[in-house]
Short mmCIF file of C-alpha atoms in Angstrom, two decimals:
data_model
loop_
_atom_site.label_atom_id
_atom_site.label_comp_id
_atom_site.label_asym_id
_atom_site.label_seq_id
_atom_site.Cartn_x
_atom_site.Cartn_y
_atom_site.Cartn_z
CA MET A 125 -44.48 205.16 155.85
CA ILE A 126 -43.18 207.70 153.39
CA ARG A 127 -39.67 207.68 151.89
CA THR A 128 -38.25 210.04 149.29
CA LEU A 129 -35.40 209.67 146.79
CA TYR A 130 -34.36 212.57 144.64
CA ILE A 131 -31.65 214.11 142.56
CA ASP A 132 -30.87 217.69 143.54
CA GLU A 133 -29.60 220.57 141.42
CA LEU A 134 -25.96 219.33 141.79
CA ASN A 135 -26.99 215.92 140.33
CA GLU A 136 -26.50 214.22 143.75
CA LEU A 137 -28.76 211.41 144.83
CA ARG A 138 -30.37 212.19 148.14
CA THR A 139 -32.91 210.61 150.47
CA CYS A 140 -35.29 211.92 153.04
CA ASP A 141 -38.58 211.02 154.62
CA SER A 142 -41.14 213.38 153.10
CA PRO A 143 -40.82 215.41 149.92
CA TYR A 144 -41.48 218.43 152.16
CA ASP A 145 -38.05 217.77 153.69
CA MET A 146 -36.09 218.07 150.35
CA GLU A 147 -33.33 220.59 150.18
CA GLY A 148 -33.75 222.80 147.14
CA THR A 149 -35.41 221.78 143.89
CA ALA A 150 -35.50 218.23 142.75
CA LYS A 151 -34.56 217.39 139.15
CA TRP A 152 -35.77 213.90 139.59
CA LEU A 153 -38.10 212.52 142.35
CA TRP A 154 -39.33 209.16 143.64
CA VAL A 155 -41.71 209.03 146.57
CA ASP A 156 -42.76 205.61 147.94
CA LEU A 157 -45.78 205.36 150.15
CA SER A 158 -45.73 202.00 151.90
CA GLU A 159 -48.61 200.98 154.24
CA PRO A 160 -49.59 204.68 154.40
CA THR A 161 -51.86 206.17 157.06
CA ALA A 162 -54.83 208.36 156.32
CA HIS A 163 -52.73 211.43 157.05
CA GLU A 164 -49.97 210.26 154.66
CA ASN A 165 -52.55 209.72 151.96
CA LEU A 166 -53.05 213.50 151.93
CA LEU A 167 -49.70 213.86 150.27
CA LEU A 168 -51.23 212.60 147.00
CA SER A 169 -53.71 215.50 146.86
CA GLN A 170 -52.00 218.31 148.85
CA TYR A 171 -48.48 217.94 147.50
CA PHE A 172 -48.78 216.28 144.09
CA HIS A 173 -52.28 217.43 143.31
CA PHE A 174 -53.23 214.22 141.54
CA HIS A 175 -56.63 213.80 140.01
CA PRO A 176 -59.26 212.77 142.63
CA LEU A 177 -60.26 209.74 140.54
CA SER A 178 -56.71 208.34 140.48
CA ILE A 179 -56.36 208.90 144.19
CA GLU A 180 -59.62 207.12 144.84
CA ASP A 181 -58.45 204.18 142.69
CA ALA A 182 -55.28 203.98 144.74
CA VAL A 183 -56.64 204.53 148.22
CA SER A 184 -60.20 203.21 148.29
CA VAL A 185 -60.88 200.42 145.73
CA ARG A 186 -58.89 197.37 144.67
CA GLN A 187 -58.48 197.66 140.91
CA ARG A 188 -57.52 195.22 138.21
CA PRO A 189 -54.13 195.87 136.43
CA LYS A 190 -54.76 198.86 134.19
CA TYR A 191 -53.56 202.36 133.28
CA LYS A 192 -55.16 205.83 132.97
CA GLU A 193 -53.86 208.90 131.27
CA TYR A 194 -54.22 212.24 132.97
CA ASP A 195 -53.12 215.71 131.90
CA ASP A 196 -49.57 215.67 133.23
CA TYR A 197 -49.01 212.14 134.43
CA LEU A 198 -49.90 208.45 133.85
CA PHE A 199 -51.52 206.22 136.49
CA PHE A 200 -50.74 202.47 136.48
CA VAL A 201 -52.09 199.65 138.62
CA PHE A 202 -49.87 196.59 138.96
CA HIS A 203 -50.59 193.39 140.86
CA ALA A 204 -47.93 191.52 142.84
CA ILE A 205 -48.49 188.11 144.45
CA ASP A 206 -47.93 187.44 148.09
CA LEU A 207 -46.45 183.91 148.22
CA LYS A 208 -47.62 183.40 151.80
CA THR A 209 -51.28 184.26 151.37
CA MET A 210 -51.32 183.59 147.57
CA LEU A 211 -53.44 186.76 147.16
CA PRO A 212 -52.82 189.69 144.81
CA GLU A 213 -51.31 192.88 146.22
CA GLU A 214 -51.93 196.19 144.43
CA ILE A 215 -49.06 198.46 143.59
CA ASP A 216 -50.03 201.82 142.11
CA VAL A 217 -47.66 204.03 140.16
CA PHE A 218 -48.08 207.74 139.30
CA ILE A 219 -45.46 208.77 136.75
CA ASN A 220 -44.31 211.56 134.47
CA SER A 221 -40.87 212.46 133.03
CA SER A 222 -39.45 213.86 136.34
CA MET A 223 -41.56 212.22 139.04
CA VAL A 224 -42.66 208.72 140.09
CA VAL A 225 -44.84 207.89 143.07
CA THR A 226 -45.35 204.31 144.15
CA TYR A 227 -48.31 203.52 146.45
CA HIS A 228 -48.99 200.16 148.11
CA LYS A 229 -51.07 199.26 151.13
CA GLU A 230 -48.91 196.27 151.99
CA HIS A 231 -45.18 196.07 152.30
CA SER A 232 -43.72 195.32 148.90
CA GLU A 233 -40.48 193.33 148.44
CA GLU A 234 -40.47 194.29 144.76
CA VAL A 235 -40.41 197.95 145.45
CA ASP A 236 -37.74 197.53 148.17
CA LYS A 237 -35.57 195.61 145.64
CA VAL A 238 -35.77 198.44 143.06
CA TRP A 239 -35.33 201.12 145.74
CA ASN A 240 -32.11 199.57 146.95
CA SER A 241 -30.85 199.08 143.43
CA VAL A 242 -31.47 202.80 142.61
CA ILE A 243 -29.67 203.87 145.78
CA CYS A 244 -26.63 201.76 144.75
CA LYS A 245 -26.42 203.29 141.30
CA ARG A 246 -23.36 205.35 140.51
CA ALA A 247 -23.81 209.06 140.36
CA ASN A 248 -22.87 209.26 136.70
CA GLU A 249 -25.51 206.74 135.68
CA LYS A 250 -28.54 208.34 134.01
CA LEU A 251 -31.76 207.61 135.97
CA THR A 252 -35.24 207.95 134.58
CA THR A 253 -38.67 207.57 136.16
CA ALA A 254 -39.61 205.09 133.41
CA GLU A 255 -36.69 202.91 134.48
CA VAL A 256 -38.04 202.77 138.04
CA MET A 257 -41.43 201.77 136.77
CA TYR A 258 -40.11 199.06 134.39
CA ARG A 259 -37.79 197.67 137.05
CA THR A 260 -40.68 197.49 139.47
CA LEU A 261 -42.76 195.79 136.90
CA ASP A 262 -39.99 193.35 136.16
CA ALA A 263 -39.52 192.49 139.83
CA ILE A 264 -43.30 191.92 140.17
CA VAL A 265 -43.45 189.57 137.14
CA ASP A 266 -40.36 187.63 138.30
CA ASN A 267 -41.98 186.97 141.58
CA TYR A 268 -44.85 185.23 139.83
CA PHE A 269 -42.57 182.37 138.89
CA PRO A 270 -42.23 180.66 142.29
CA PHE A 271 -46.07 180.58 142.57
CA VAL A 272 -46.48 179.30 139.03
CA TYR A 273 -43.75 176.64 139.40
CA GLU A 274 -45.15 175.49 142.73
CA LEU A 275 -48.59 175.00 141.13
CA GLU A 276 -47.09 173.18 138.15
CA ASP A 277 -45.20 170.83 140.55
CA LYS A 278 -48.47 170.12 142.41
CA VAL A 279 -50.13 169.18 139.01
CA PHE A 280 -47.29 166.89 138.14
CA SER A 281 -47.44 165.25 141.57
CA PHE A 282 -50.90 163.93 140.76
CA GLU A 283 -49.20 161.45 138.42
CA ASP A 284 -47.49 159.89 141.45
CA GLN A 285 -50.84 159.42 143.23
CA HIS A 286 -51.89 156.64 140.86
CA SER A 287 -50.05 154.24 143.16
CA VAL A 288 -51.25 155.88 146.36
CA ASP A 289 -54.37 154.81 148.18
CA ILE A 290 -56.35 157.95 147.70
CA SER A 291 -60.10 158.17 147.28
CA THR A 292 -61.64 159.74 144.18
CA GLU A 293 -63.47 162.24 146.37
CA GLU A 294 -60.32 163.38 148.06
CA LEU A 295 -58.47 163.69 144.76
CA ILE A 296 -61.28 165.68 143.17
CA GLU A 297 -61.33 168.02 146.13
CA GLU A 298 -57.57 168.59 145.83
CA THR A 299 -57.95 169.17 142.10
CA PHE A 300 -60.58 171.88 142.62
CA ASP A 301 -58.38 173.55 145.27
CA LEU A 302 -55.54 173.59 142.79
CA ARG A 303 -57.75 174.98 140.06
CA GLU A 304 -58.85 177.77 142.38
CA ASP A 305 -55.15 178.72 142.99
CA LEU A 306 -54.57 178.63 139.22
CA LEU A 307 -57.58 180.89 138.71
CA ILE A 308 -56.16 183.40 141.22
CA ILE A 309 -52.79 183.65 139.48
CA ARG A 310 -54.50 183.69 136.04
CA ARG A 311 -56.62 186.64 137.01
CA THR A 312 -53.42 188.46 137.81
CA VAL A 313 -51.13 187.37 134.97
CA LEU A 314 -53.46 187.84 132.02
CA PRO A 315 -54.43 191.50 132.72
CA MET A 316 -50.75 192.24 133.42
CA LYS A 317 -49.86 190.57 130.14
CA ASP A 318 -52.38 192.75 128.34
CA LEU A 319 -51.06 195.85 130.00
CA VAL A 320 -47.43 195.12 129.11
CA TYR A 321 -48.48 194.31 125.52
CA ARG A 322 -50.12 197.73 125.18
CA LEU A 323 -47.02 199.32 126.63
CA LEU A 324 -44.82 197.38 124.20
CA GLU A 325 -46.96 198.44 121.25
CA GLY A 326 -46.46 202.10 122.15
CA ARG A 327 -50.09 202.73 122.82
CA ILE A 328 -49.51 204.25 126.22
CA MET A 329 -46.12 206.09 126.22
CA GLU A 330 -43.13 206.68 123.93
CA LEU A 331 -40.44 204.06 124.36
CA SER A 332 -36.74 204.05 123.60
CA LYS A 333 -35.06 201.06 122.02
CA LYS A 334 -33.57 200.06 125.35
CA GLN A 335 -36.98 200.32 127.07
CA LYS A 336 -38.57 198.16 124.34
CA ILE A 337 -35.92 195.49 124.89
CA PHE A 338 -36.65 195.61 128.60
CA LEU A 339 -40.40 195.34 128.03
CA HIS A 340 -39.89 192.45 125.54
CA HIS A 341 -38.10 190.63 128.37
CA ILE A 342 -40.98 191.21 130.77
CA ASN A 343 -43.55 190.26 128.13
CA ASP A 344 -41.75 187.00 127.36
CA HIS A 345 -41.96 186.10 131.02
CA LEU A 346 -45.67 186.83 131.16
CA VAL A 347 -46.30 184.81 128.00
CA LYS A 348 -44.43 181.88 129.48
CA GLN A 349 -46.32 182.15 132.78
CA ALA A 350 -49.69 182.35 130.98
CA GLU A 351 -48.83 179.29 128.92
CA MET A 352 -47.76 177.37 132.05
CA ILE A 353 -50.99 178.34 133.89
CA ASP A 354 -53.18 177.33 130.89
CA SER A 355 -51.28 174.03 130.59
CA SER A 356 -51.73 173.28 134.28
CA ARG A 357 -55.42 174.14 134.12
CA GLU A 358 -55.82 171.78 131.16
CA MET A 359 -53.91 169.03 132.97
CA THR A 360 -56.08 169.37 136.12
CA ALA A 361 -59.19 169.17 133.97
CA ASP A 362 -57.87 166.03 132.32
CA ILE A 363 -56.92 164.51 135.71
CA ARG A 364 -60.37 165.27 137.05
CA ASP A 365 -62.16 163.85 134.03
CA ASN A 366 -59.86 160.76 133.99
CA TYR A 367 -60.57 159.95 137.61
CA ILE A 368 -64.28 160.48 137.20
CA SER A 369 -64.24 158.18 134.19
CA LEU A 370 -62.15 155.65 136.01
CA ASN A 371 -64.54 155.71 138.95
CA SER A 372 -67.54 155.29 136.61
CA PHE A 373 -65.72 152.40 134.90
CA LYS A 374 -65.11 150.68 138.24
CA MET A 375 -68.75 151.21 139.21
CA ASN A 376 -69.97 149.84 135.94
CA ASN A 377 -67.88 146.69 136.42
CA ILE A 378 -69.27 146.22 139.86
CA MET A 379 -72.84 146.67 138.63
CA LYS A 380 -72.19 144.28 135.78
CA ILE A 381 -70.85 141.54 138.05
CA LEU A 382 -73.74 142.03 140.52
CA THR A 383 -76.23 141.89 137.62
CA ILE A 384 -74.68 138.61 136.37
CA TYR A 385 -74.87 137.05 139.80
CA SER A 386 -78.46 138.21 140.06
CA VAL A 387 -79.36 136.71 136.69
CA ILE A 388 -77.66 133.40 137.63
CA PHE A 389 -79.58 133.12 140.85
CA MET A 390 -82.94 134.16 139.42
CA PRO A 391 -83.94 130.70 138.04
CA LEU A 392 -82.52 129.04 141.17
CA THR A 393 -84.71 131.28 143.27
CA LEU A 394 -87.64 130.42 141.09
CA ILE A 395 -87.07 126.67 141.52
CA ALA A 396 -86.61 127.09 145.27
CA GLY A 397 -89.75 129.18 145.44
CA ILE A 398 -91.85 126.65 143.53
CA TYR A 399 -90.84 123.76 145.64
CA GLY A 400 -91.13 125.77 148.81
CA MET A 401 -94.88 126.12 148.32
CA ASN A 402 -97.08 124.24 150.77
CA PHE A 403 -99.44 122.37 148.38
CA ASP A 404 -100.39 118.75 149.24
CA VAL A 405 -100.44 117.49 145.63
CA MET A 406 -96.81 118.02 144.40
CA PRO A 407 -95.59 114.68 142.89
CA GLU A 408 -91.91 115.69 142.97
CA LEU A 409 -92.01 116.03 146.75
CA HIS A 410 -92.51 112.25 147.18
CA TRP A 411 -90.05 111.26 144.50
CA LYS A 412 -87.06 109.30 145.85
CA TYR A 413 -84.49 111.21 143.77
CA GLY A 414 -86.33 114.59 143.71
CA TYR A 415 -83.87 116.40 146.01
CA LEU A 416 -80.89 115.27 144.01
CA ALA A 417 -82.63 116.08 140.68
CA VAL A 418 -83.38 119.63 141.80
CA TRP A 419 -79.77 120.13 142.90
CA LEU A 420 -78.46 118.81 139.56
CA LEU A 421 -80.90 121.02 137.67
CA MET A 422 -79.83 124.17 139.57
CA ILE A 423 -76.16 123.44 139.18
CA GLY A 424 -76.68 122.76 135.50
CA ILE A 425 -78.58 125.98 134.93
CA SER A 426 -75.82 127.94 136.85
CA LEU A 427 -72.97 126.39 134.91
CA GLY A 428 -74.80 126.82 131.62
CA MET A 429 -75.39 130.52 132.24
CA ILE A 430 -71.79 131.04 133.37
CA TYR A 431 -70.54 129.42 130.20
CA TYR A 432 -72.88 131.57 128.07
CA PHE A 433 -71.79 134.75 129.74
CA LYS A 434 -68.09 133.89 129.32
CA LYS A 435 -68.66 133.06 125.66
CA LYS A 436 -70.27 136.45 125.23
CA LYS A 437 -67.27 137.92 127.12
CA TRP A 438 -69.52 139.74 129.54
CA PHE A 439 -66.98 139.04 132.35
#
């Protein structure tokens, strides 16, 4: 789907479907290609005459957040997050001083939000293509927060599972799933943070004081999100390590108790084995108090070893 927003020679804000349908010359132009068809993709080359490499980046290949500078325009790649699928969605922006083209293969709520806000602007308000790009970028970054907050809440919820009957295997599996989600958002936030930083430092395009303030606001959000993600990753690593250590501690205690029982019964087994042999000449077998003496000896050995182990604080 193609939709076009432009300011005509009389400074009136108008809308139409395709830029071919504009009346007169546009002083300012925004074309949005949402879920475009192969035929609609031709607009990029046949109407705007964009460089083939930038068209290829937008149409064919999923790119990481980045920018490229061409002769008469800049090309940006932004990544939004789909909260339903938790997967990144690419939004490409072609921009110069009088034209901005947004291109996205999936429907974008962020672009819709900015589009509606531009339509609602008063006629005497000055509108720039840079403002469209920054507002789109701001909407994209703001929509990271629900995902980041949700993952942070999941991390904190692990604290409540100490009192819940949950196996270590199940908890480790949940932890790795959570770390996978954190990795997805981290792969999106960090490159976006780097891109905004380079914008803010003026390495890409000239910025006014108002635009720098706006970008500082976006950068602050990205810094906060990056810190929350790193903190959550560290917490999940600590939770995983703690539960593995706890499981090892429990296993060591079990092995220690079993070992102590085995050591206690080893001399008793030896005594039982000796007197269970079928030799004819065994004087103790015909002794009147032999059975009682063997029982007292085994009980004495057991109690003595238990006393010794307790004194050593082995259990």
